[in-house]
Amino acid sequence: MRIRALGVAALTTVAFGATACGGSEPAPSAAPSSAAPSATASASADKGSGKLVIWADPNRTKALKPFADQFGTENGVTVEVKEISKDNQQTFLTASQQGSGPDVMIGAHDWIGNLVQNGAIDPVNLTEEQKASFSPIALKAVTFNGQVYGAPYAVENVALIRNTKLAPDAPATFDDVLAKGKELKKAGKVDEVLCLPVTAKGDAYHVYPLFSSAGGAIFGTTSSGDPDPKQVLVGSKDSQAAFKKLAELGEKGDAALKTSLTNENSIPTFAGGKCAFLVSGPWAMADVKKSGLSYDISPVPGFKDGKPATPFVGVQSFFVAAKGASKTLAQEFVTNYVTNADVAKALYDADPRPPALTSALEAVKASDPDAGKFLEAGAGGIPMPAIPEMSAIWEPFGIAEAAAVKGSDPVKAAESAQKTIDGSLKN
């Protein structure tokens, strides 16, 4: 059964809570039809312990708290939103195994394979109508082995954010990005050709659009088009060529990629006007807007004569804990409450990442065109692999990336990464 939408008075009350937590006030929408069933009636059959426990990271804790309170009021139960700030996935898994976990967990869709494998989450009972209300890539991301395991909340991917005063025109290819960046650096107008976090340990997430455009890949695919962990391609000939390309862009080449550029300093460097191009996601926009510089957002372009640049797409989701004390109440909250357009829109206002719910996205785009631009930048992307084996990829890939960027033999780096991954996966 579907929970009723928030009416104008209720949403206004919630909005003050969201504003107090650091978000802007969400715009109230029209009151729902009187034919909609009461939330209290729909969930009263099984309230479990009479308490719903939700775990989330610090940003989403603040954004979610007022809505959780409202849900508790409507259902006559206590709702606790607990902040988990470190190793969230592992903390949830450990607590689940010990029987001390939450009823609802908020996290990234690429946790799903590991959580399912460990029996930590249940499928989410979305109707066909509800499934159709999400962007296709968001729904695909939370689907694992043919079942939907999360209610998508926000979609995020990297894009090319550019300083339009320094670079007025959107580059058609990444070669254009490099040419303009080097031109501006030579003229003393910027300190860096490009702001893309590499770090000393590498960063597969941010560099993947360039890696894919240069022909690289992480996994082959199964007959159904899903990532195939038995076909690791990090050390393949095509991926070796891609690592060679990263080396050409690196510290002994174009100096566009540097291990000294990190997640901590790449955004401030761009916001400070010290580079014209930033590869980052919606999380960068608060600092960019605060800086006051003029900017635009476009897809990360591919290399001239290269393949399309395909960013990873991440989907933040609500999960129903398989071992929670109030599972029916958790299903009600996840399937029929956070999928409400009013809630999705206000959650965006508190934590501005493009909503996965298309109706909420359209409302957001009317006031914030950046949301639509990020979604367009991710339109050709791929959901970050949600298979458990992906956890074996990040570190070896990152080490290979950092080695190539610093000037080590990129072929040997790719082969070493492949060997490490195969050993870990016993391929």
PDB file of N, CA and C in Angstrom, residues 237-302:
ATOM      1  N   LYS A 237      45.381  -6.050 -23.192  1.00  0.00           N
ATOM      2  CA  LYS A 237      46.132  -5.191 -24.114  1.00  0.00           C
ATOM      3  C   LYS A 237      45.473  -3.816 -24.241  1.00  0.00           C
ATOM      4  N   ASP A 238      44.138  -3.790 -24.314  1.00  0.00           N
ATOM      5  CA  ASP A 238      43.439  -2.513 -24.430  1.00  0.00           C
ATOM      6  C   ASP A 238      43.626  -1.668 -23.172  1.00  0.00           C
ATOM      7  N   SER A 239      43.574  -2.316 -22.019  1.00  0.00           N
ATOM      8  CA  SER A 239      43.766  -1.564 -20.780  1.00  0.00           C
ATOM      9  C   SER A 239      45.215  -1.117 -20.623  1.00  0.00           C
ATOM     10  N   GLN A 240      46.145  -1.916 -21.095  1.00  0.00           N
ATOM     11  CA  GLN A 240      47.547  -1.493 -21.078  1.00  0.00           C
ATOM     12  C   GLN A 240      47.719  -0.208 -21.902  1.00  0.00           C
ATOM     13  N   ALA A 241      47.043  -0.158 -23.046  1.00  0.00           N
ATOM     14  CA  ALA A 241      47.090   1.051 -23.872  1.00  0.00           C
ATOM     15  C   ALA A 241      46.495   2.245 -23.135  1.00  0.00           C
ATOM     16  N   ALA A 242      45.444   1.991 -22.357  1.00  0.00           N
ATOM     17  CA  ALA A 242      44.819   3.067 -21.593  1.00  0.00           C
ATOM     18  C   ALA A 242      45.753   3.574 -20.494  1.00  0.00           C
ATOM     19  N   PHE A 243      46.438   2.661 -19.811  1.00  0.00           N
ATOM     20  CA  PHE A 243      47.404   3.087 -18.800  1.00  0.00           C
ATOM     21  C   PHE A 243      48.561   3.860 -19.443  1.00  0.00           C
ATOM     22  N   LYS A 244      48.948   3.471 -20.669  1.00  0.00           N
ATOM     23  CA  LYS A 244      49.965   4.241 -21.392  1.00  0.00           C
ATOM     24  C   LYS A 244      49.490   5.675 -21.624  1.00  0.00           C
ATOM     25  N   LYS A 245      48.205   5.814 -21.951  1.00  0.00           N
ATOM     26  CA  LYS A 245      47.640   7.152 -22.168  1.00  0.00           C
ATOM     27  C   LYS A 245      47.682   7.959 -20.878  1.00  0.00           C
ATOM     28  N   LEU A 246      47.371   7.323 -19.753  1.00  0.00           N
ATOM     29  CA  LEU A 246      47.438   8.028 -18.475  1.00  0.00           C
ATOM     30  C   LEU A 246      48.870   8.464 -18.188  1.00  0.00           C
ATOM     31  N   ALA A 247      49.830   7.622 -18.566  1.00  0.00           N
ATOM     32  CA  ALA A 247      51.236   7.992 -18.378  1.00  0.00           C
ATOM     33  C   ALA A 247      51.601   9.216 -19.216  1.00  0.00           C
ATOM     34  N   GLU A 248      51.068   9.281 -20.442  1.00  0.00           N
ATOM     35  CA  GLU A 248      51.322  10.441 -21.309  1.00  0.00           C
ATOM     36  C   GLU A 248      50.761  11.721 -20.700  1.00  0.00           C
ATOM     37  N   LEU A 249      49.638  11.596 -19.962  1.00  0.00           N
ATOM     38  CA  LEU A 249      49.027  12.754 -19.317  1.00  0.00           C
ATOM     39  C   LEU A 249      49.685  13.072 -17.977  1.00  0.00           C
ATOM     40  N   GLY A 250      50.584  12.190 -17.543  1.00  0.00           N
ATOM     41  CA  GLY A 250      51.122  12.271 -16.194  1.00  0.00           C
ATOM     42  C   GLY A 250      52.277  13.218 -16.000  1.00  0.00           C
ATOM     43  N   GLU A 251      52.979  12.992 -14.892  1.00  0.00           N
ATOM     44  CA  GLU A 251      53.964  13.951 -14.407  1.00  0.00           C
ATOM     45  C   GLU A 251      55.187  14.075 -15.309  1.00  0.00           C
ATOM     46  N   LYS A 252      55.475  13.059 -16.112  1.00  0.00           N
ATOM     47  CA  LYS A 252      56.601  13.129 -17.048  1.00  0.00           C
ATOM     48  C   LYS A 252      56.122  13.380 -18.479  1.00  0.00           C
ATOM     49  N   GLY A 253      54.826  13.685 -18.588  1.00  0.00           N
ATOM     50  CA  GLY A 253      54.253  13.984 -19.900  1.00  0.00           C
ATOM     51  C   GLY A 253      53.626  15.357 -19.899  1.00  0.00           C
ATOM     52  N   ASP A 254      52.295  15.405 -20.063  1.00  0.00           N
ATOM     53  CA  ASP A 254      51.585  16.692 -20.125  1.00  0.00           C
ATOM     54  C   ASP A 254      51.406  17.356 -18.762  1.00  0.00           C
ATOM     55  N   ALA A 255      51.681  16.627 -17.693  1.00  0.00           N
ATOM     56  CA  ALA A 255      51.509  17.131 -16.315  1.00  0.00           C
ATOM     57  C   ALA A 255      50.069  17.561 -16.049  1.00  0.00           C
ATOM     58  N   ALA A 256      49.134  16.913 -16.733  1.00  0.00           N
ATOM     59  CA  ALA A 256      47.714  17.174 -16.470  1.00  0.00           C
ATOM     60  C   ALA A 256      47.231  16.344 -15.288  1.00  0.00           C
ATOM     61  N   LEU A 257      47.805  15.142 -15.145  1.00  0.00           N
ATOM     62  CA  LEU A 257      47.487  14.276 -14.016  1.00  0.00           C
ATOM     63  C   LEU A 257      48.672  14.274 -13.061  1.00  0.00           C
ATOM     64  N   LYS A 258      48.388  14.500 -11.784  1.00  0.00           N
ATOM     65  CA  LYS A 258      49.432  14.535 -10.767  1.00  0.00           C
ATOM     66  C   LYS A 258      48.964  13.825  -9.502  1.00  0.00           C
ATOM     67  N   THR A 259      49.858  13.080  -8.888  1.00  0.00           N
ATOM     68  CA  THR A 259      49.501  12.421  -7.640  1.00  0.00           C
ATOM     69  C   THR A 259      49.344  13.424  -6.500  1.00  0.00           C
ATOM     70  N   SER A 260      49.870  14.626  -6.678  1.00  0.00           N
ATOM     71  CA  SER A 260      49.728  15.661  -5.642  1.00  0.00           C
ATOM     72  C   SER A 260      48.325  16.255  -5.608  1.00  0.00           C
ATOM     73  N   LEU A 261      47.534  16.007  -6.658  1.00  0.00           N
ATOM     74  CA  LEU A 261      46.145  16.466  -6.677  1.00  0.00           C
ATOM     75  C   LEU A 261      45.277  15.383  -6.040  1.00  0.00           C
ATOM     76  N   THR A 262      44.546  15.773  -5.001  1.00  0.00           N
ATOM     77  CA  THR A 262      43.792  14.823  -4.189  1.00  0.00           C
ATOM     78  C   THR A 262      42.336  15.259  -4.068  1.00  0.00           C
ATOM     79  N   ASN A 263      41.560  14.450  -3.390  1.00  0.00           N
ATOM     80  CA  ASN A 263      40.169  14.816  -3.126  1.00  0.00           C
ATOM     81  C   ASN A 263      40.076  16.014  -2.193  1.00  0.00           C
ATOM     82  N   GLU A 264      41.113  16.238  -1.414  1.00  0.00           N
ATOM     83  CA  GLU A 264      41.109  17.356  -0.478  1.00  0.00           C
ATOM     84  C   GLU A 264      41.473  18.679  -1.124  1.00  0.00           C
ATOM     85  N   ASN A 265      42.334  18.657  -2.139  1.00  0.00           N
ATOM     86  CA  ASN A 265      42.792  19.942  -2.688  1.00  0.00           C
ATOM     87  C   ASN A 265      42.352  20.252  -4.110  1.00  0.00           C
ATOM     88  N   SER A 266      41.811  19.286  -4.839  1.00  0.00           N
ATOM     89  CA  SER A 266      41.467  19.558  -6.245  1.00  0.00           C
ATOM     90  C   SER A 266      40.304  20.537  -6.367  1.00  0.00           C
ATOM     91  N   ILE A 267      39.285  20.384  -5.533  1.00  0.00           N
ATOM     92  CA  ILE A 267      38.138  21.295  -5.599  1.00  0.00           C
ATOM     93  C   ILE A 267      38.530  22.705  -5.144  1.00  0.00           C
ATOM     94  N   PRO A 268      39.227  22.877  -4.003  1.00  0.00           N
ATOM     95  CA  PRO A 268      39.663  24.225  -3.613  1.00  0.00           C
ATOM     96  C   PRO A 268      40.585  24.877  -4.642  1.00  0.00           C
ATOM     97  N   THR A 269      41.416  24.083  -5.308  1.00  0.00           N
ATOM     98  CA  THR A 269      42.303  24.645  -6.333  1.00  0.00           C
ATOM     99  C   THR A 269      41.493  25.221  -7.486  1.00  0.00           C
ATOM    100  N   PHE A 270      40.468  24.483  -7.904  1.00  0.00           N
ATOM    101  CA  PHE A 270      39.594  24.999  -8.962  1.00  0.00           C
ATOM    102  C   PHE A 270      38.800  26.203  -8.475  1.00  0.00           C
ATOM    103  N   ALA A 271      38.208  26.090  -7.306  1.00  0.00           N
ATOM    104  CA  ALA A 271      37.394  27.185  -6.771  1.00  0.00           C
ATOM    105  C   ALA A 271      38.220  28.448  -6.557  1.00  0.00           C
ATOM    106  N   GLY A 272      39.513  28.276  -6.347  1.00  0.00           N
ATOM    107  CA  GLY A 272      40.404  29.422  -6.181  1.00  0.00           C
ATOM    108  C   GLY A 272      40.905  29.994  -7.492  1.00  0.00           C
ATOM    109  N   GLY A 273      40.407  29.482  -8.615  1.00  0.00           N
ATOM    110  CA  GLY A 273      40.790  30.006  -9.929  1.00  0.00           C
ATOM    111  C   GLY A 273      42.159  29.573 -10.397  1.00  0.00           C
ATOM    112  N   LYS A 274      42.696  28.514  -9.793  1.00  0.00           N
ATOM    113  CA  LYS A 274      44.057  28.099 -10.126  1.00  0.00           C
ATOM    114  C   LYS A 274      44.116  26.995 -11.168  1.00  0.00           C
ATOM    115  N   CYS A 275      42.956  26.529 -11.619  1.00  0.00           N
ATOM    116  CA  CYS A 275      42.881  25.682 -12.808  1.00  0.00           C
ATOM    117  C   CYS A 275      41.526  25.925 -13.458  1.00  0.00           C
ATOM    118  N   ALA A 276      41.458  25.708 -14.759  1.00  0.00           N
ATOM    119  CA  ALA A 276      40.236  26.044 -15.500  1.00  0.00           C
ATOM    120  C   ALA A 276      39.260  24.881 -15.585  1.00  0.00           C
ATOM    121  N   PHE A 277      39.742  23.659 -15.338  1.00  0.00           N
ATOM    122  CA  PHE A 277      38.903  22.478 -15.511  1.00  0.00           C
ATOM    123  C   PHE A 277      38.986  21.580 -14.273  1.00  0.00           C
ATOM    124  N   LEU A 278      37.834  21.124 -13.827  1.00  0.00           N
ATOM    125  CA  LEU A 278      37.735  20.222 -12.681  1.00  0.00           C
ATOM    126  C   LEU A 278      36.896  19.017 -13.064  1.00  0.00           C
ATOM    127  N   VAL A 279      37.403  17.827 -12.819  1.00  0.00           N
ATOM    128  CA  VAL A 279      36.610  16.609 -12.974  1.00  0.00           C
ATOM    129  C   VAL A 279      36.139  16.215 -11.579  1.00  0.00           C
ATOM    130  N   SER A 280      34.851  16.405 -11.330  1.00  0.00           N
ATOM    131  CA  SER A 280      34.288  16.115 -10.016  1.00  0.00           C
ATOM    132  C   SER A 280      32.782  15.957 -10.157  1.00  0.00           C
ATOM    133  N   GLY A 281      32.109  15.819  -9.007  1.00  0.00           N
ATOM    134  CA  GLY A 281      30.683  15.561  -9.009  1.00  0.00           C
ATOM    135  C   GLY A 281      29.889  16.621  -8.286  1.00  0.00           C
ATOM    136  N   PRO A 282      28.615  16.365  -8.023  1.00  0.00           N
ATOM    137  CA  PRO A 282      27.743  17.354  -7.377  1.00  0.00           C
ATOM    138  C   PRO A 282      28.257  17.822  -6.021  1.00  0.00           C
ATOM    139  N   TRP A 283      29.025  16.971  -5.350  1.00  0.00           N
ATOM    140  CA  TRP A 283      29.560  17.331  -4.036  1.00  0.00           C
ATOM    141  C   TRP A 283      30.525  18.524  -4.103  1.00  0.00           C
ATOM    142  N   ALA A 284      31.003  18.842  -5.305  1.00  0.00           N
ATOM    143  CA  ALA A 284      31.932  19.966  -5.448  1.00  0.00           C
ATOM    144  C   ALA A 284      31.220  21.308  -5.523  1.00  0.00           C
ATOM    145  N   MET A 285      29.917  21.299  -5.793  1.00  0.00           N
ATOM    146  CA  MET A 285      29.242  22.526  -6.178  1.00  0.00           C
ATOM    147  C   MET A 285      29.074  23.548  -5.059  1.00  0.00           C
ATOM    148  N   ALA A 286      29.013  23.098  -3.823  1.00  0.00           N
ATOM    149  CA  ALA A 286      28.896  24.063  -2.720  1.00  0.00           C
ATOM    150  C   ALA A 286      30.108  24.980  -2.698  1.00  0.00           C
ATOM    151  N   ASP A 287      31.312  24.403  -2.828  1.00  0.00           N
ATOM    152  CA  ASP A 287      32.534  25.211  -2.830  1.00  0.00           C
ATOM    153  C   ASP A 287      32.642  26.043  -4.099  1.00  0.00           C
ATOM    154  N   VAL A 288      32.249  25.468  -5.233  1.00  0.00           N
ATOM    155  CA  VAL A 288      32.333  26.204  -6.503  1.00  0.00           C
ATOM    156  C   VAL A 288      31.409  27.419  -6.467  1.00  0.00           C
ATOM    157  N   LYS A 289      30.187  27.222  -6.007  1.00  0.00           N
ATOM    158  CA  LYS A 289      29.239  28.341  -5.949  1.00  0.00           C
ATOM    159  C   LYS A 289      29.682  29.394  -4.932  1.00  0.00           C
ATOM    160  N   LYS A 290      30.197  28.938  -3.824  1.00  0.00           N
ATOM    161  CA  LYS A 290      30.648  29.858  -2.779  1.00  0.00           C
ATOM    162  C   LYS A 290      31.785  30.743  -3.275  1.00  0.00           C
ATOM    163  N   SER A 291      32.585  30.206  -4.195  1.00  0.00           N
ATOM    164  CA  SER A 291      33.733  30.970  -4.712  1.00  0.00           C
ATOM    165  C   SER A 291      33.317  32.167  -5.553  1.00  0.00           C
ATOM    166  N   GLY A 292      32.114  32.092  -6.131  1.00  0.00           N
ATOM    167  CA  GLY A 292      31.619  33.190  -6.958  1.00  0.00           C
ATOM    168  C   GLY A 292      32.118  33.176  -8.395  1.00  0.00           C
ATOM    169  N   LEU A 293      32.925  32.191  -8.771  1.00  0.00           N
ATOM    170  CA  LEU A 293      33.420  32.184 -10.157  1.00  0.00           C
ATOM    171  C   LEU A 293      32.319  31.730 -11.106  1.00  0.00           C
ATOM    172  N   SER A 294      32.414  32.156 -12.342  1.00  0.00           N
ATOM    173  CA  SER A 294      31.444  31.734 -13.358  1.00  0.00           C
ATOM    174  C   SER A 294      31.856  30.355 -13.866  1.00  0.00           C
ATOM    175  N   TYR A 295      30.872  29.484 -14.016  1.00  0.00           N
ATOM    176  CA  TYR A 295      31.202  28.101 -14.365  1.00  0.00           C
ATOM    177  C   TYR A 295      30.112  27.515 -15.253  1.00  0.00           C
ATOM    178  N   ASP A 296      30.440  26.377 -15.852  1.00  0.00           N
ATOM    179  CA  ASP A 296      29.451  25.568 -16.548  1.00  0.00           C
ATOM    180  C   ASP A 296      29.825  24.111 -16.362  1.00  0.00           C
ATOM    181  N   ILE A 297      28.877  23.235 -16.625  1.00  0.00           N
ATOM    182  CA  ILE A 297      29.049  21.803 -16.416  1.00  0.00           C
ATOM    183  C   ILE A 297      28.716  21.079 -17.713  1.00  0.00           C
ATOM    184  N   SER A 298      29.572  20.171 -18.123  1.00  0.00           N
ATOM    185  CA  SER A 298      29.342  19.390 -19.342  1.00  0.00           C
ATOM    186  C   SER A 298      29.928  17.993 -19.142  1.00  0.00           C
ATOM    187  N   PRO A 299      29.572  17.056 -20.020  1.00  0.00           N
ATOM    188  CA  PRO A 299      30.151  15.717 -19.890  1.00  0.00           C
ATOM    189  C   PRO A 299      31.666  15.753 -20.038  1.00  0.00           C
ATOM    190  N   VAL A 300      32.360  14.837 -19.363  1.00  0.00           N
ATOM    191  CA  VAL A 300      33.788  14.678 -19.609  1.00  0.00           C
ATOM    192  C   VAL A 300      33.926  14.177 -21.049  1.00  0.00           C
ATOM    193  N   PRO A 301      34.601  14.929 -21.915  1.00  0.00           N
ATOM    194  CA  PRO A 301      34.691  14.487 -23.311  1.00  0.00           C
ATOM    195  C   PRO A 301      35.727  13.391 -23.492  1.00  0.00           C
ATOM    196  N   GLY A 302      35.552  12.601 -24.518  1.00  0.00           N
ATOM    197  CA  GLY A 302      36.522  11.562 -24.825  1.00  0.00           C
ATOM    198  C   GLY A 302      37.682  12.102 -25.625  1.00  0.00           C
TER     199      GLY A 302
END
